[in-house]
Amino acid sequence: MNAETETLHPSLANKADFSDKINPMIVKELRQGLRTRTFISLFVGLQVLLSLVIFISAGASFYGDAGGKISGVILFFFTLAALLFQPLRGTSAVANEIKQDTIDLMALTKLNSWKIVFGKWLSLVSQTALLFVTVVPYLVLRYFFGGMELIAELMYLVTLFIFSMALTAITVGLSANKMPLIRLILPIIGIPMFLMMTVQMITFSSMGGRSSSFTEVFDFTDPDFVWGYLGVISFTIYLGYYFLEMGATAIAPMAENRATRKRIIGLIALVITLTVFTIFVDEDVAAVLGSIICFLISLDVLTERKEFTQSVTQPFLKKGALRILAKTSSRLLYPGWPTGLLFYGLCSFLVVGVLSFTNAGRDDDILGFCLVTLYSALVPCLLARLFESKIKNLLSFHIIIWICSVIILSLVGMAGGILGQDEIFHLLIPLPFGGYLTIDSLDIESIWGIYLCLYFIMWLACFVKALPVFARYRQLEASAKAALENDD
Amino acid sequence: MSSPAIRVQNLHRYFDQLRAVSGVSFEIPSGSVCGFVGANGAGKTTTMRILASLDYPTIGTAEICGHDIVNYPAKVRSLIGWMPDHFGKYDHMTVFEYLDFYCRALGYRGKERLMRIQEVMEFTDLIPLTDRLSDKLSKGMTQRLGLGRALLHDPQVLIMDEPAAGLDPKARVELKHLIRVLADEGKTIFISSHILSELGEMCDSLLFINNGQIVHHGDSESLKHGTGLQEGFIYDVQILGEAQALSDWAVLHPKVEFMEQRKHGGRIRITSQDPSKSAEVLRMMLKDGLQVIEFHREERNLEDAFIDILGQLESNQTPPPLPATV
């Protein structure tokens, strides 16, 4: 079998369709994806619809604002394709590989888990880009109908494209989860919610609450809108990265350290958000966004499996002056929930710092929202430690606890509203998000006192559970050190 | 002496309360073919997945060519080719595209990649199927495709989990031939199968696993002849006259155990590993007046040997001691 043949067989000679420089996953996914019925139907359907719209509008162009209506129709269908159909195709991306046992075969190649998940995402995004490019000629045609605001419409399309990228990243990242509840239902509920929130945030809040058309919004003349827009886009990009990393973590082997880079990026994102928004925009927004980022970080760092191999510890085993720094950072950056707990403590500390030293901490709504959010992330972590042997999927467990809590709060909230007994809400304070119901009835000192105490108790309880694991990490480090010395 | 291609020491793998693998230890020398035999659920696939660095031992270690599978999975993965019993094929992808994807993923570029694919396709006779959709292949073709994929990076060690399962006789013969060629090239092959007779022909050694524990490790010849299981050899003896005479004769000779009476004689076990003892027994039979017309050593098939070993375990007999190496 090793005997090399000099010339290629005729049937193989013309098989160089994709460059070697492209990630193999993208080559595979494009080869498959461009041939799927879903994409072909979407592509052809969109072309047929848009052609029809142009023809009909051409016939009716004497009825005034035909150009605006064409834009509306084109953007509507593109929005549907980019924000709904394409992201939903991501829900089975990694799940199918796991189901068909092909993920094992991929793991044996030089593709690491990030390349697998990233490749899946990028191929879907490439297909969305293909749809995007095919819409442009219709926009050019639409120009002849008049009333076109080129920059605004293009910016709207670009924004849609970025949101589509993020939503696709969310579905692809979650598709690595074994629970269908998380993989399918969350995106199906989450995508429309995300769309609603985004539209509301961009078109109403930043325009001071007055309704306006997207073209007015996307002309970028309002400085508040520009900051808001940049903030939303940055957050969306981070969100996309975060979920892709989450998917990669789910399929990564124990010897692959995905946590360190992810945590450093998360910390940078948090610090930039807190700094930029505190200085240039609004301290309240900084605190709220900071606590949301913290909450997202918790979903990842507190749900990582605690096992890893000694090879993971090797980059942290430094000698000399760097030793203490490396050891300290290892306790924050090793994979696993025990180090995740310390990391989450650091992130929370930064948010609490902003709350303490700015006016954000003097607004009871903002303070309550931030502290309740930070505390809520820890509740499932402690429950998971109490039932550790019975829980196989930590991420699903966390999400289920939050969903259950929201359901209980909604039911009790409705009951309390009907009976007019708001005091009952105070019993719900220990539940995740339970404090949202009681913020209005508490003063600032009580909010600080109650939630910092609750947070500290939860964190400490989890930390006690983490102590034996840290002892095991020390053993791993010792054997890694011995192995390195042997190699030397 | 070179280090073994596969070394497993005190390997345990638990899934909650289930002990899939329990204290397995063995070594497979470089360049040998080792068959892995066991009933469904015995722990074969779990052991093989651990060796392929796709799963982790709860306790114990496993090494491929001296590299620990847990700590150095990337190195291990460059050394092994893994062929699972079942693997998914991709929709809308041709045989060439399937191999091309894995070849790219293994880091091959440009003409080297195409040459590598061609080499593997020629070896597995997949050239005529170049543009066939991979999900439209027969079972035999699929297995050849799986073997081709596993060979793309020319691994030193090939781990094959039930490669012959579900194949028709022709495809089985083809696969057996391919494995033999690979073995002749010096690759270490660790292969599990239910078709023991085929394993016997292909393998230098056989590893029997039951309930997550290795119950036998030896070469197929010793199993067929009964060594390594119970001391001695079994002979089929035919005599002229009353068959009873053979059993009467055996009673008087302590090294001979009468096992079963047949129409013209019976089966006896000569409880000695020394082959010259057989000649001595035959000489004594003739000397004592038995008219022996046939005297030949029985070769048991591997299925019988496997069943015997399992039977011994069930009747609480101690299994034979495991050799340190094959």
mmCIF file with all atom_site columns, N, CA, C and O in Angstrom, chain A residues 433-461:
data_model
loop_
_atom_site.group_PDB
_atom_site.id
_atom_site.type_symbol
_atom_site.label_atom_id
_atom_site.label_alt_id
_atom_site.label_comp_id
_atom_site.label_asym_id
_atom_site.label_entity_id
_atom_site.label_seq_id
_atom_site.pdbx_PDB_ins_code
_atom_site.Cartn_x
_atom_site.Cartn_y
_atom_site.Cartn_z
_atom_site.occupancy
_atom_site.B_iso_or_equiv
_atom_site.pdbx_formal_charge
_atom_site.auth_seq_id
_atom_site.auth_comp_id
_atom_site.auth_asym_id
_atom_site.auth_atom_id
_atom_site.pdbx_PDB_model_num
ATOM 1   N N  . PHE A 1 433 ? -33.641 34.711 40.382 1.00 0.00 ? 433 PHE A N  1
ATOM 2   C CA . PHE A 1 433 ? -34.451 35.821 39.842 1.00 0.00 ? 433 PHE A CA 1
ATOM 3   C C  . PHE A 1 433 ? -35.619 36.227 40.763 1.00 0.00 ? 433 PHE A C  1
ATOM 4   O O  . PHE A 1 433 ? -36.407 37.103 40.407 1.00 0.00 ? 433 PHE A O  1
ATOM 5   N N  . GLY A 1 434 ? -35.736 35.560 41.899 1.00 0.00 ? 434 GLY A N  1
ATOM 6   C CA . GLY A 1 434 ? -36.851 35.851 42.812 1.00 0.00 ? 434 GLY A CA 1
ATOM 7   C C  . GLY A 1 434 ? -36.826 37.294 43.295 1.00 0.00 ? 434 GLY A C  1
ATOM 8   O O  . GLY A 1 434 ? -37.871 37.901 43.542 1.00 0.00 ? 434 GLY A O  1
ATOM 9   N N  . GLY A 1 435 ? -35.631 37.858 43.401 1.00 0.00 ? 435 GLY A N  1
ATOM 10  C CA . GLY A 1 435 ? -35.497 39.220 43.895 1.00 0.00 ? 435 GLY A CA 1
ATOM 11  C C  . GLY A 1 435 ? -36.092 40.266 42.968 1.00 0.00 ? 435 GLY A C  1
ATOM 12  O O  . GLY A 1 435 ? -36.424 41.368 43.409 1.00 0.00 ? 435 GLY A O  1
ATOM 13  N N  . TYR A 1 436 ? -36.250 39.933 41.678 1.00 0.00 ? 436 TYR A N  1
ATOM 14  C CA . TYR A 1 436 ? -36.825 40.912 40.740 1.00 0.00 ? 436 TYR A CA 1
ATOM 15  C C  . TYR A 1 436 ? -38.211 41.372 41.200 1.00 0.00 ? 436 TYR A C  1
ATOM 16  O O  . TYR A 1 436 ? -38.623 42.490 40.927 1.00 0.00 ? 436 TYR A O  1
ATOM 17  N N  . LEU A 1 437 ? -38.922 40.450 41.883 1.00 0.00 ? 437 LEU A N  1
ATOM 18  C CA . LEU A 1 437 ? -40.289 40.780 42.304 1.00 0.00 ? 437 LEU A CA 1
ATOM 19  C C  . LEU A 1 437 ? -40.310 41.710 43.517 1.00 0.00 ? 437 LEU A C  1
ATOM 20  O O  . LEU A 1 437 ? -41.336 42.311 43.812 1.00 0.00 ? 437 LEU A O  1
ATOM 21  N N  . THR A 1 438 ? -39.175 41.764 44.235 1.00 0.00 ? 438 THR A N  1
ATOM 22  C CA . THR A 1 438 ? -39.208 42.494 45.507 1.00 0.00 ? 438 THR A CA 1
ATOM 23  C C  . THR A 1 438 ? -38.387 43.781 45.504 1.00 0.00 ? 438 THR A C  1
ATOM 24  O O  . THR A 1 438 ? -38.339 44.489 46.509 1.00 0.00 ? 438 THR A O  1
ATOM 25  N N  . ILE A 1 439 ? -37.730 44.065 44.369 1.00 0.00 ? 439 ILE A N  1
ATOM 26  C CA . ILE A 1 439 ? -36.830 45.226 44.336 1.00 0.00 ? 439 ILE A CA 1
ATOM 27  C C  . ILE A 1 439 ? -37.566 46.499 44.750 1.00 0.00 ? 439 ILE A C  1
ATOM 28  O O  . ILE A 1 439 ? -37.063 47.313 45.534 1.00 0.00 ? 439 ILE A O  1
ATOM 29  N N  . ASP A 1 440 ? -38.800 46.649 44.220 1.00 0.00 ? 440 ASP A N  1
ATOM 30  C CA . ASP A 1 440 ? -39.546 47.895 44.477 1.00 0.00 ? 440 ASP A CA 1
ATOM 31  C C  . ASP A 1 440 ? -39.852 48.107 45.953 1.00 0.00 ? 440 ASP A C  1
ATOM 32  O O  . ASP A 1 440 ? -39.993 49.241 46.415 1.00 0.00 ? 440 ASP A O  1
ATOM 33  N N  . SER A 1 441 ? -39.984 46.995 46.699 1.00 0.00 ? 441 SER A N  1
ATOM 34  C CA . SER A 1 441 ? -40.399 47.136 48.096 1.00 0.00 ? 441 SER A CA 1
ATOM 35  C C  . SER A 1 441 ? -39.206 47.222 49.057 1.00 0.00 ? 441 SER A C  1
ATOM 36  O O  . SER A 1 441 ? -39.400 47.243 50.262 1.00 0.00 ? 441 SER A O  1
ATOM 37  N N  . LEU A 1 442 ? -37.977 47.209 48.529 1.00 0.00 ? 442 LEU A N  1
ATOM 38  C CA . LEU A 1 442 ? -36.797 47.260 49.399 1.00 0.00 ? 442 LEU A CA 1
ATOM 39  C C  . LEU A 1 442 ? -36.017 48.551 49.176 1.00 0.00 ? 442 LEU A C  1
ATOM 40  O O  . LEU A 1 442 ? -35.983 49.073 48.052 1.00 0.00 ? 442 LEU A O  1
ATOM 41  N N  . ASP A 1 443 ? -35.393 49.051 50.268 1.00 0.00 ? 443 ASP A N  1
ATOM 42  C CA . ASP A 1 443 ? -34.540 50.221 50.069 1.00 0.00 ? 443 ASP A CA 1
ATOM 43  C C  . ASP A 1 443 ? -33.131 49.772 49.659 1.00 0.00 ? 443 ASP A C  1
ATOM 44  O O  . ASP A 1 443 ? -32.809 48.578 49.692 1.00 0.00 ? 443 ASP A O  1
ATOM 45  N N  . ILE A 1 444 ? -32.307 50.757 49.304 1.00 0.00 ? 444 ILE A N  1
ATOM 46  C CA . ILE A 1 444 ? -30.988 50.437 48.752 1.00 0.00 ? 444 ILE A CA 1
ATOM 47  C C  . ILE A 1 444 ? -30.130 49.633 49.733 1.00 0.00 ? 444 ILE A C  1
ATOM 48  O O  . ILE A 1 444 ? -29.493 48.651 49.361 1.00 0.00 ? 444 ILE A O  1
ATOM 49  N N  . GLU A 1 445 ? -30.154 50.045 51.037 1.00 0.00 ? 445 GLU A N  1
ATOM 50  C CA . GLU A 1 445 ? -29.340 49.337 52.030 1.00 0.00 ? 445 GLU A CA 1
ATOM 51  C C  . GLU A 1 445 ? -29.772 47.872 52.160 1.00 0.00 ? 445 GLU A C  1
ATOM 52  O O  . GLU A 1 445 ? -28.936 46.967 52.263 1.00 0.00 ? 445 GLU A O  1
ATOM 53  N N  . SER A 1 446 ? -31.096 47.642 52.131 1.00 0.00 ? 446 SER A N  1
ATOM 54  C CA . SER A 1 446 ? -31.592 46.261 52.256 1.00 0.00 ? 446 SER A CA 1
ATOM 55  C C  . SER A 1 446 ? -31.163 45.428 51.059 1.00 0.00 ? 446 SER A C  1
ATOM 56  O O  . SER A 1 446 ? -30.784 44.252 51.200 1.00 0.00 ? 446 SER A O  1
ATOM 57  N N  . ILE A 1 447 ? -31.237 46.046 49.876 1.00 0.00 ? 447 ILE A N  1
ATOM 58  C CA . ILE A 1 447 ? -30.839 45.291 48.666 1.00 0.00 ? 447 ILE A CA 1
ATOM 59  C C  . ILE A 1 447 ? -29.367 44.891 48.764 1.00 0.00 ? 447 ILE A C  1
ATOM 60  O O  . ILE A 1 447 ? -29.012 43.729 48.542 1.00 0.00 ? 447 ILE A O  1
ATOM 61  N N  . TRP A 1 448 ? -28.524 45.873 49.119 1.00 0.00 ? 448 TRP A N  1
ATOM 62  C CA . TRP A 1 448 ? -27.094 45.564 49.297 1.00 0.00 ? 448 TRP A CA 1
ATOM 63  C C  . TRP A 1 448 ? -26.926 44.439 50.306 1.00 0.00 ? 448 TRP A C  1
ATOM 64  O O  . TRP A 1 448 ? -26.248 43.440 50.027 1.00 0.00 ? 448 TRP A O  1
ATOM 65  N N  . GLY A 1 449 ? -27.530 44.607 51.464 1.00 0.00 ? 449 GLY A N  1
ATOM 66  C CA . GLY A 1 449 ? -27.346 43.660 52.577 1.00 0.00 ? 449 GLY A CA 1
ATOM 67  C C  . GLY A 1 449 ? -27.812 42.263 52.217 1.00 0.00 ? 449 GLY A C  1
ATOM 68  O O  . GLY A 1 449 ? -27.060 41.286 52.330 1.00 0.00 ? 449 GLY A O  1
ATOM 69  N N  . ILE A 1 450 ? -29.058 42.182 51.753 1.00 0.00 ? 450 ILE A N  1
ATOM 70  C CA . ILE A 1 450 ? -29.642 40.849 51.495 1.00 0.00 ? 450 ILE A CA 1
ATOM 71  C C  . ILE A 1 450 ? -28.856 40.117 50.402 1.00 0.00 ? 450 ILE A C  1
ATOM 72  O O  . ILE A 1 450 ? -28.435 38.965 50.579 1.00 0.00 ? 450 ILE A O  1
ATOM 73  N N  . TYR A 1 451 ? -28.636 40.802 49.273 1.00 0.00 ? 451 TYR A N  1
ATOM 74  C CA . TYR A 1 451 ? -28.080 40.067 48.136 1.00 0.00 ? 451 TYR A CA 1
ATOM 75  C C  . TYR A 1 451 ? -26.582 39.814 48.238 1.00 0.00 ? 451 TYR A C  1
ATOM 76  O O  . TYR A 1 451 ? -26.104 38.784 47.756 1.00 0.00 ? 451 TYR A O  1
ATOM 77  N N  . LEU A 1 452 ? -25.872 40.729 48.879 1.00 0.00 ? 452 LEU A N  1
ATOM 78  C CA . LEU A 1 452 ? -24.444 40.429 49.083 1.00 0.00 ? 452 LEU A CA 1
ATOM 79  C C  . LEU A 1 452 ? -24.283 39.252 50.037 1.00 0.00 ? 452 LEU A C  1
ATOM 80  O O  . LEU A 1 452 ? -23.434 38.384 49.831 1.00 0.00 ? 452 LEU A O  1
ATOM 81  N N  . CYS A 1 453 ? -25.148 39.213 51.106 1.00 0.00 ? 453 CYS A N  1
ATOM 82  C CA . CYS A 1 453 ? -25.095 38.085 52.050 1.00 0.00 ? 453 CYS A CA 1
ATOM 83  C C  . CYS A 1 453 ? -25.425 36.771 51.350 1.00 0.00 ? 453 CYS A C  1
ATOM 84  O O  . CYS A 1 453 ? -24.706 35.775 51.484 1.00 0.00 ? 453 CYS A O  1
ATOM 85  N N  . LEU A 1 454 ? -26.546 36.805 50.585 1.00 0.00 ? 454 LEU A N  1
ATOM 86  C CA . LEU A 1 454 ? -26.957 35.577 49.892 1.00 0.00 ? 454 LEU A CA 1
ATOM 87  C C  . LEU A 1 454 ? -25.862 35.110 48.928 1.00 0.00 ? 454 LEU A C  1
ATOM 88  O O  . LEU A 1 454 ? -25.534 33.919 48.850 1.00 0.00 ? 454 LEU A O  1
ATOM 89  N N  . TYR A 1 455 ? -25.316 36.070 48.189 1.00 0.00 ? 455 TYR A N  1
ATOM 90  C CA . TYR A 1 455 ? -24.266 35.738 47.222 1.00 0.00 ? 455 TYR A CA 1
ATOM 91  C C  . TYR A 1 455 ? -23.082 35.098 47.937 1.00 0.00 ? 455 TYR A C  1
ATOM 92  O O  . TYR A 1 455 ? -22.582 34.050 47.527 1.00 0.00 ? 455 TYR A O  1
ATOM 93  N N  . PHE A 1 456 ? -22.668 35.729 49.032 1.00 0.00 ? 456 PHE A N  1
ATOM 94  C CA . PHE A 1 456 ? -21.478 35.261 49.753 1.00 0.00 ? 456 PHE A CA 1
ATOM 95  C C  . PHE A 1 456 ? -21.701 33.857 50.322 1.00 0.00 ? 456 PHE A C  1
ATOM 96  O O  . PHE A 1 456 ? -20.819 32.990 50.236 1.00 0.00 ? 456 PHE A O  1
ATOM 97  N N  . ILE A 1 457 ? -22.889 33.637 50.885 1.00 0.00 ? 457 ILE A N  1
ATOM 98  C CA . ILE A 1 457 ? -23.184 32.304 51.459 1.00 0.00 ? 457 ILE A CA 1
ATOM 99  C C  . ILE A 1 457 ? -23.137 31.237 50.361 1.00 0.00 ? 457 ILE A C  1
ATOM 100 O O  . ILE A 1 457 ? -22.527 30.175 50.512 1.00 0.00 ? 457 ILE A O  1
ATOM 101 N N  . MET A 1 458 ? -23.791 31.536 49.246 1.00 0.00 ? 458 MET A N  1
ATOM 102 C CA . MET A 1 458 ? -23.826 30.579 48.120 1.00 0.00 ? 458 MET A CA 1
ATOM 103 C C  . MET A 1 458 ? -22.412 30.294 47.615 1.00 0.00 ? 458 MET A C  1
ATOM 104 O O  . MET A 1 458 ? -22.034 29.146 47.382 1.00 0.00 ? 458 MET A O  1
ATOM 105 N N  . TRP A 1 459 ? -21.670 31.365 47.427 1.00 0.00 ? 459 TRP A N  1
ATOM 106 C CA . TRP A 1 459 ? -20.320 31.229 46.870 1.00 0.00 ? 459 TRP A CA 1
ATOM 107 C C  . TRP A 1 459 ? -19.441 30.407 47.809 1.00 0.00 ? 459 TRP A C  1
ATOM 108 O O  . TRP A 1 459 ? -18.720 29.508 47.370 1.00 0.00 ? 459 TRP A O  1
ATOM 109 N N  . LEU A 1 460 ? -19.551 30.701 49.110 1.00 0.00 ? 460 LEU A N  1
ATOM 110 C CA . LEU A 1 460 ? -18.736 30.011 50.101 1.00 0.00 ? 460 LEU A CA 1
ATOM 111 C C  . LEU A 1 460 ? -19.093 28.523 50.161 1.00 0.00 ? 460 LEU A C  1
ATOM 112 O O  . LEU A 1 460 ? -18.204 27.661 50.233 1.00 0.00 ? 460 LEU A O  1
ATOM 113 N N  . ALA A 1 461 ? -20.393 28.235 50.098 1.00 0.00 ? 461 ALA A N  1
ATOM 114 C CA . ALA A 1 461 ? -20.836 26.829 50.137 1.00 0.00 ? 461 ALA A CA 1
ATOM 115 C C  . ALA A 1 461 ? -20.273 26.077 48.936 1.00 0.00 ? 461 ALA A C  1
ATOM 116 O O  . ALA A 1 461 ? -19.800 24.930 49.068 1.00 0.00 ? 461 ALA A O  1
#
